[in-house]
Amino acid sequence: MVNVNQQRVPRKRTYLMCSPEHFAVEYAINPWMDVTTPVDRELAVKQWDRLRDTLVGLGHEVHLLTPERGLPDMVYAANGAFVVDGSVYGARFKHEQRAAEAALHHAFYESQAWRFIAPSETNEGEGDFAYVPEAHGGLILAGHGFRTEIPAHAEAQEALGRPVVSLRLIDPRFYHLDVALASIDDSNIVYFPGAFSAASQRVLTQLFPDAVIADDEDAMAFGLNLVSDGANVVLNSEATRLAGKLKAAGYTPVPVDLAELKKGGGSVKCCIAELRH
């Protein structure tokens, strides 16, 4: 069981975000997207601003990527790359509607003089990769089944020099790893078992015996699409049950309302890429 008496210590993080000023649901590439449901872009920007202000208020640094007209999903900045120890494994999107986003992320990392590794394989950055730096010496968890292809897992391992554990996603509602699993500190995770194959569930149980386990209600409220600094967990305000579980495990839930951005199939984590120096 998780030790609730353990003192949770936040660690300053550096994040990348992109304003939803061009956000819209103009196509459907996941089960949450409905082109007939109107999006209030002004409200989306307000909700996103509140998310950014929340991160800054917690002491974190937020870099901004310039949004581009015609790329309505750029707000989901997590999907553009995966960064570990100052090395960047670039994204290669599955759907043509988002393909042009990859070059804009590449240009950002180039401008910051990061070590960038261009991908040959289809992968969607932190959408399908999670890093747990103090678990088993530093472990990358990698999802496949809907977006990222399995060969990208081997490519990421070569690019980043960290062991990669492949996890099969089986429910199209949880089309990315980051809507089914999240790192909550440097050595532990929270996840929804039902999103994964039986074998992947066994792997997660073996690797993370003290994980916080989410249920279907938590997952459907986009509760797993969260960002944690090791103590404060920023998550969708709809995920009240999961907030309670995290509080019981000694974390401080920080709820934010991202109802408009949920219409595109994303929440807190989708909007945030972590820049790990």
Short mmCIF file of C-alpha atoms in Angstrom, two decimals:
data_model
loop_
_atom_site.label_atom_id
_atom_site.label_comp_id
_atom_site.label_asym_id
_atom_site.label_seq_id
_atom_site.Cartn_x
_atom_site.Cartn_y
_atom_site.Cartn_z
CA MET A 1 0.00 0.00 0.00
CA VAL A 2 1.00 3.62 -0.53
CA ASN A 3 2.52 5.17 2.60
CA VAL A 4 0.22 8.11 3.34
CA ASN A 5 2.54 9.42 6.06
CA GLN A 6 5.33 9.94 3.55
CA GLN A 7 6.08 13.62 2.98
CA ARG A 8 5.38 14.50 -0.64
CA VAL A 9 7.96 16.96 -1.94
CA PRO A 10 7.26 18.98 -5.10
CA ARG A 11 10.03 19.38 -7.66
CA LYS A 12 10.15 22.37 -9.98
CA ARG A 13 9.27 21.40 -13.54
CA THR A 14 9.66 23.03 -16.93
CA TYR A 15 6.73 22.71 -19.30
CA LEU A 16 5.77 23.54 -22.88
CA MET A 17 2.23 24.68 -23.74
CA CYS A 18 0.41 26.09 -26.78
CA SER A 19 -2.58 28.42 -26.61
CA PRO A 20 -5.91 27.11 -28.05
CA GLU A 21 -6.60 30.35 -29.96
CA HIS A 22 -7.16 28.26 -33.13
CA PHE A 23 -8.76 25.30 -31.32
CA ALA A 24 -11.79 23.66 -32.96
CA VAL A 25 -13.23 20.20 -33.52
CA GLU A 26 -13.14 20.07 -37.32
CA TYR A 27 -12.54 16.33 -37.69
CA ALA A 28 -12.88 13.23 -35.53
CA ILE A 29 -9.75 11.14 -34.90
CA ASN A 30 -10.72 9.80 -31.47
CA PRO A 31 -14.05 8.73 -29.89
CA TRP A 32 -14.36 11.96 -27.89
CA MET A 33 -14.41 14.26 -30.91
CA ASP A 34 -17.83 15.20 -32.29
CA VAL A 35 -17.84 17.68 -35.16
CA THR A 36 -21.49 18.53 -34.44
CA THR A 37 -20.71 19.78 -30.90
CA PRO A 38 -19.85 23.49 -30.94
CA VAL A 39 -16.65 24.68 -29.26
CA ASP A 40 -16.51 27.95 -27.33
CA ARG A 41 -12.99 29.02 -28.28
CA GLU A 42 -13.01 32.06 -26.00
CA LEU A 43 -13.88 29.84 -23.05
CA ALA A 44 -11.24 27.29 -24.14
CA VAL A 45 -8.59 30.04 -24.02
CA LYS A 46 -9.80 31.16 -20.56
CA GLN A 47 -9.67 27.60 -19.22
CA TRP A 48 -6.21 27.09 -20.74
CA ASP A 49 -5.00 30.39 -19.26
CA ARG A 50 -6.16 29.20 -15.84
CA LEU A 51 -4.24 25.95 -16.30
CA ARG A 52 -1.06 27.82 -17.23
CA ASP A 53 -1.51 30.23 -14.30
CA THR A 54 -2.00 27.26 -11.98
CA LEU A 55 1.32 25.72 -13.06
CA VAL A 56 3.16 29.04 -12.70
CA GLY A 57 1.50 29.55 -9.31
CA LEU A 58 2.90 26.19 -8.18
CA GLY A 59 6.39 27.44 -9.04
CA HIS A 60 6.90 25.85 -12.44
CA GLU A 61 8.29 27.37 -15.62
CA VAL A 62 6.11 27.39 -18.73
CA HIS A 63 7.46 27.90 -22.25
CA LEU A 64 5.01 28.74 -25.02
CA LEU A 65 4.76 27.34 -28.54
CA THR A 66 3.17 29.71 -31.06
CA PRO A 67 -0.15 28.30 -32.32
CA GLU A 68 -0.67 28.08 -36.05
CA ARG A 69 -3.91 28.60 -37.93
CA GLY A 70 -5.18 25.41 -39.56
CA LEU A 71 -3.76 23.19 -36.81
CA PRO A 72 -6.63 23.13 -34.28
CA ASP A 73 -5.07 20.37 -32.14
CA MET A 74 -1.78 22.20 -31.45
CA VAL A 75 -3.11 23.00 -27.98
CA TYR A 76 -2.34 19.35 -27.14
CA ALA A 77 1.35 20.15 -26.83
CA ALA A 78 2.21 16.84 -25.13
CA ASN A 79 2.02 15.02 -28.46
CA GLY A 80 4.85 16.84 -30.26
CA ALA A 81 7.87 15.14 -28.70
CA PHE A 82 9.20 13.20 -25.69
CA VAL A 83 12.08 14.67 -23.70
CA VAL A 84 14.39 12.80 -21.30
CA ASP A 85 17.67 14.16 -19.84
CA GLY A 86 17.90 16.95 -22.41
CA SER A 87 17.38 14.63 -25.41
CA VAL A 88 14.29 15.02 -27.55
CA TYR A 89 12.69 12.14 -29.43
CA GLY A 90 10.47 13.84 -32.02
CA ALA A 91 6.91 12.91 -32.91
CA ARG A 92 5.55 11.52 -36.14
CA PHE A 93 1.76 11.75 -36.08
CA LYS A 94 -0.50 8.94 -37.23
CA HIS A 95 -3.17 11.21 -38.74
CA GLU A 96 -2.42 13.62 -41.58
CA GLN A 97 -4.56 16.33 -39.92
CA ARG A 98 -1.87 16.71 -37.23
CA ALA A 99 1.27 15.84 -39.22
CA ALA A 100 2.43 19.45 -39.65
CA GLU A 101 2.61 19.95 -35.88
CA ALA A 102 5.77 17.84 -35.64
CA ALA A 103 7.93 20.33 -37.58
CA LEU A 104 6.80 23.21 -35.35
CA HIS A 105 7.84 21.28 -32.24
CA HIS A 106 11.14 20.40 -33.92
CA ALA A 107 11.77 24.09 -34.65
CA PHE A 108 11.11 24.99 -31.01
CA TYR A 109 13.63 22.45 -29.69
CA GLU A 110 16.15 23.51 -32.30
CA SER A 111 15.78 27.14 -31.19
CA GLN A 112 16.51 26.02 -27.63
CA ALA A 113 19.59 24.02 -28.76
CA TRP A 114 18.24 20.73 -27.44
CA ARG A 115 19.58 17.43 -28.78
CA PHE A 116 16.84 16.40 -31.22
CA ILE A 117 16.42 12.88 -32.60
CA ALA A 118 14.15 12.78 -35.66
CA PRO A 119 11.84 9.74 -35.65
CA SER A 120 11.45 7.19 -38.42
CA GLU A 121 8.51 5.51 -36.69
CA THR A 122 4.98 6.70 -35.94
CA ASN A 123 4.74 8.01 -32.39
CA GLU A 124 2.83 10.79 -30.65
CA GLY A 125 5.32 12.01 -28.07
CA GLU A 126 4.19 12.19 -24.47
CA GLY A 127 0.77 11.11 -25.59
CA ASP A 128 2.16 7.57 -25.56
CA PHE A 129 5.37 7.87 -23.51
CA ALA A 130 5.67 8.43 -19.76
CA TYR A 131 8.93 8.69 -17.79
CA VAL A 132 9.38 7.52 -14.22
CA PRO A 133 12.97 8.59 -13.40
CA GLU A 134 13.47 6.76 -10.11
CA ALA A 135 11.59 3.56 -10.92
CA HIS A 136 14.00 0.72 -11.69
CA GLY A 137 16.79 3.19 -12.48
CA GLY A 138 14.70 5.28 -14.86
CA LEU A 139 11.92 3.71 -16.85
CA ILE A 140 9.97 4.74 -19.95
CA LEU A 141 6.42 3.40 -20.19
CA ALA A 142 5.17 3.31 -23.77
CA GLY A 143 1.67 2.76 -25.12
CA HIS A 144 0.66 1.19 -28.42
CA GLY A 145 -2.52 -0.04 -30.02
CA PHE A 146 -4.08 3.07 -31.52
CA ARG A 147 -1.53 5.78 -32.38
CA THR A 148 2.11 4.98 -31.61
CA GLU A 149 3.54 1.93 -33.39
CA ILE A 150 5.58 -0.70 -31.51
CA PRO A 151 8.79 -0.09 -33.54
CA ALA A 152 8.81 3.45 -32.12
CA HIS A 153 9.35 1.97 -28.66
CA ALA A 154 12.67 0.43 -29.73
CA GLU A 155 13.58 3.63 -31.55
CA ALA A 156 12.88 5.68 -28.40
CA GLN A 157 15.02 3.32 -26.32
CA GLU A 158 17.95 3.79 -28.71
CA ALA A 159 17.41 7.55 -28.88
CA LEU A 160 17.09 8.12 -25.14
CA GLY A 161 19.14 5.32 -23.58
CA ARG A 162 16.46 4.29 -21.10
CA PRO A 163 14.63 0.97 -20.94
CA VAL A 164 11.20 1.08 -22.57
CA VAL A 165 8.31 -1.07 -21.38
CA SER A 166 5.64 -1.63 -24.04
CA LEU A 167 2.03 -1.55 -22.85
CA ARG A 168 -0.89 -2.48 -25.10
CA LEU A 169 -3.94 -0.22 -25.03
CA ILE A 170 -7.17 -2.06 -25.88
CA ASP A 171 -9.99 0.49 -25.42
CA PRO A 172 -10.35 3.14 -28.18
CA ARG A 173 -11.64 5.67 -25.63
CA PHE A 174 -8.16 5.52 -24.12
CA TYR A 175 -6.34 5.93 -27.40
CA HIS A 176 -3.19 7.42 -25.84
CA LEU A 177 -1.26 6.20 -22.81
CA ASP A 178 -1.71 9.61 -21.15
CA VAL A 179 -5.47 9.18 -20.82
CA ALA A 180 -4.97 5.85 -19.01
CA LEU A 181 -1.77 6.28 -16.97
CA ALA A 182 0.33 9.04 -15.40
CA SER A 183 3.46 9.44 -13.36
CA ILE A 184 2.54 10.94 -9.95
CA ASP A 185 6.07 11.22 -8.59
CA ASP A 186 9.57 10.13 -9.62
CA SER A 187 8.93 6.50 -8.72
CA ASN A 188 5.20 5.81 -8.88
CA ILE A 189 2.18 5.97 -11.19
CA VAL A 190 -1.61 6.06 -11.26
CA TYR A 191 -3.45 4.07 -13.93
CA PHE A 192 -6.74 2.56 -15.07
CA PRO A 193 -6.22 -1.22 -15.54
CA GLY A 194 -9.21 -1.59 -17.91
CA ALA A 195 -7.43 0.41 -20.61
CA PHE A 196 -4.70 -2.23 -20.92
CA SER A 197 -4.43 -5.82 -22.13
CA ALA A 198 -4.35 -8.51 -19.43
CA ALA A 199 -0.62 -9.07 -20.00
CA SER A 200 0.14 -5.33 -19.75
CA GLN A 201 -1.86 -5.18 -16.51
CA ARG A 202 0.36 -7.93 -15.07
CA VAL A 203 3.49 -6.03 -16.13
CA LEU A 204 2.25 -2.85 -14.42
CA THR A 205 1.36 -4.77 -11.24
CA GLN A 206 4.86 -6.24 -11.13
CA LEU A 207 6.65 -2.94 -11.78
CA PHE A 208 4.45 -0.70 -9.63
CA PRO A 209 2.95 -2.68 -6.73
CA ASP A 210 2.14 0.57 -4.88
CA ALA A 211 0.45 2.34 -7.80
CA VAL A 212 -2.77 4.29 -7.25
CA ILE A 213 -5.49 2.38 -9.10
CA ALA A 214 -8.17 4.36 -10.91
CA ASP A 215 -11.59 3.04 -11.91
CA ASP A 216 -13.75 3.49 -14.98
CA GLU A 217 -15.42 6.61 -13.59
CA ASP A 218 -12.05 8.26 -12.93
CA ALA A 219 -10.86 7.43 -16.43
CA MET A 220 -14.02 8.61 -18.17
CA ALA A 221 -13.70 11.95 -16.36
CA PHE A 222 -10.21 12.29 -17.93
CA GLY A 223 -8.76 12.05 -14.42
CA LEU A 224 -5.68 10.14 -15.57
CA ASN A 225 -4.75 12.92 -17.99
CA LEU A 226 -2.97 14.76 -15.19
CA VAL A 227 0.31 16.46 -14.34
CA SER A 228 2.09 16.01 -11.01
CA ASP A 229 5.19 17.67 -9.54
CA GLY A 230 5.54 14.90 -6.96
CA ALA A 231 3.21 16.55 -4.43
CA ASN A 232 0.64 18.68 -6.26
CA VAL A 233 -1.49 16.86 -8.81
CA VAL A 234 -3.20 19.09 -11.37
CA LEU A 235 -6.18 17.22 -12.77
CA ASN A 236 -9.57 17.67 -14.43
CA SER A 237 -12.11 19.03 -11.96
CA GLU A 238 -14.63 16.37 -13.07
CA ALA A 239 -12.41 13.62 -11.63
CA THR A 240 -13.56 14.04 -8.02
CA ARG A 241 -13.26 10.36 -7.08
CA LEU A 242 -9.67 10.18 -8.30
CA ALA A 243 -8.86 13.43 -6.48
CA GLY A 244 -10.03 11.70 -3.29
CA LYS A 245 -7.83 8.65 -3.94
CA LEU A 246 -4.78 10.85 -4.58
CA LYS A 247 -5.45 12.86 -1.42
CA ALA A 248 -5.69 9.62 0.57
CA ALA A 249 -2.28 8.66 -0.86
CA GLY A 250 -0.76 11.91 0.43
CA TYR A 251 -0.90 14.09 -2.68
CA THR A 252 -2.57 17.48 -3.01
CA PRO A 253 -5.18 17.49 -5.81
CA VAL A 254 -5.37 20.77 -7.75
CA PRO A 255 -8.57 20.65 -9.86
CA VAL A 256 -8.92 22.68 -13.06
CA ASP A 257 -11.89 22.96 -15.42
CA LEU A 258 -10.98 22.05 -19.01
CA ALA A 259 -14.47 21.16 -20.29
CA GLU A 260 -13.96 22.84 -23.67
CA LEU A 261 -10.64 21.12 -24.38
CA LYS A 262 -12.15 17.77 -23.39
CA LYS A 263 -14.28 18.09 -26.55
CA GLY A 264 -11.11 17.39 -28.56
CA GLY A 265 -10.28 14.32 -26.49
CA GLY A 266 -7.77 15.88 -24.11
CA SER A 267 -7.36 17.42 -20.68
CA VAL A 268 -4.53 18.61 -18.43
CA LYS A 269 -1.67 16.38 -19.56
CA CYS A 270 -2.53 16.65 -23.26
CA CYS A 271 -1.94 20.40 -22.98
CA ILE A 272 1.47 20.06 -21.32
CA ALA A 273 4.78 18.64 -22.48
CA GLU A 274 7.45 18.26 -19.81
CA LEU A 275 10.92 19.52 -20.73
CA ARG A 276 13.31 17.32 -18.76
CA HIS A 277 16.80 18.82 -18.79
#
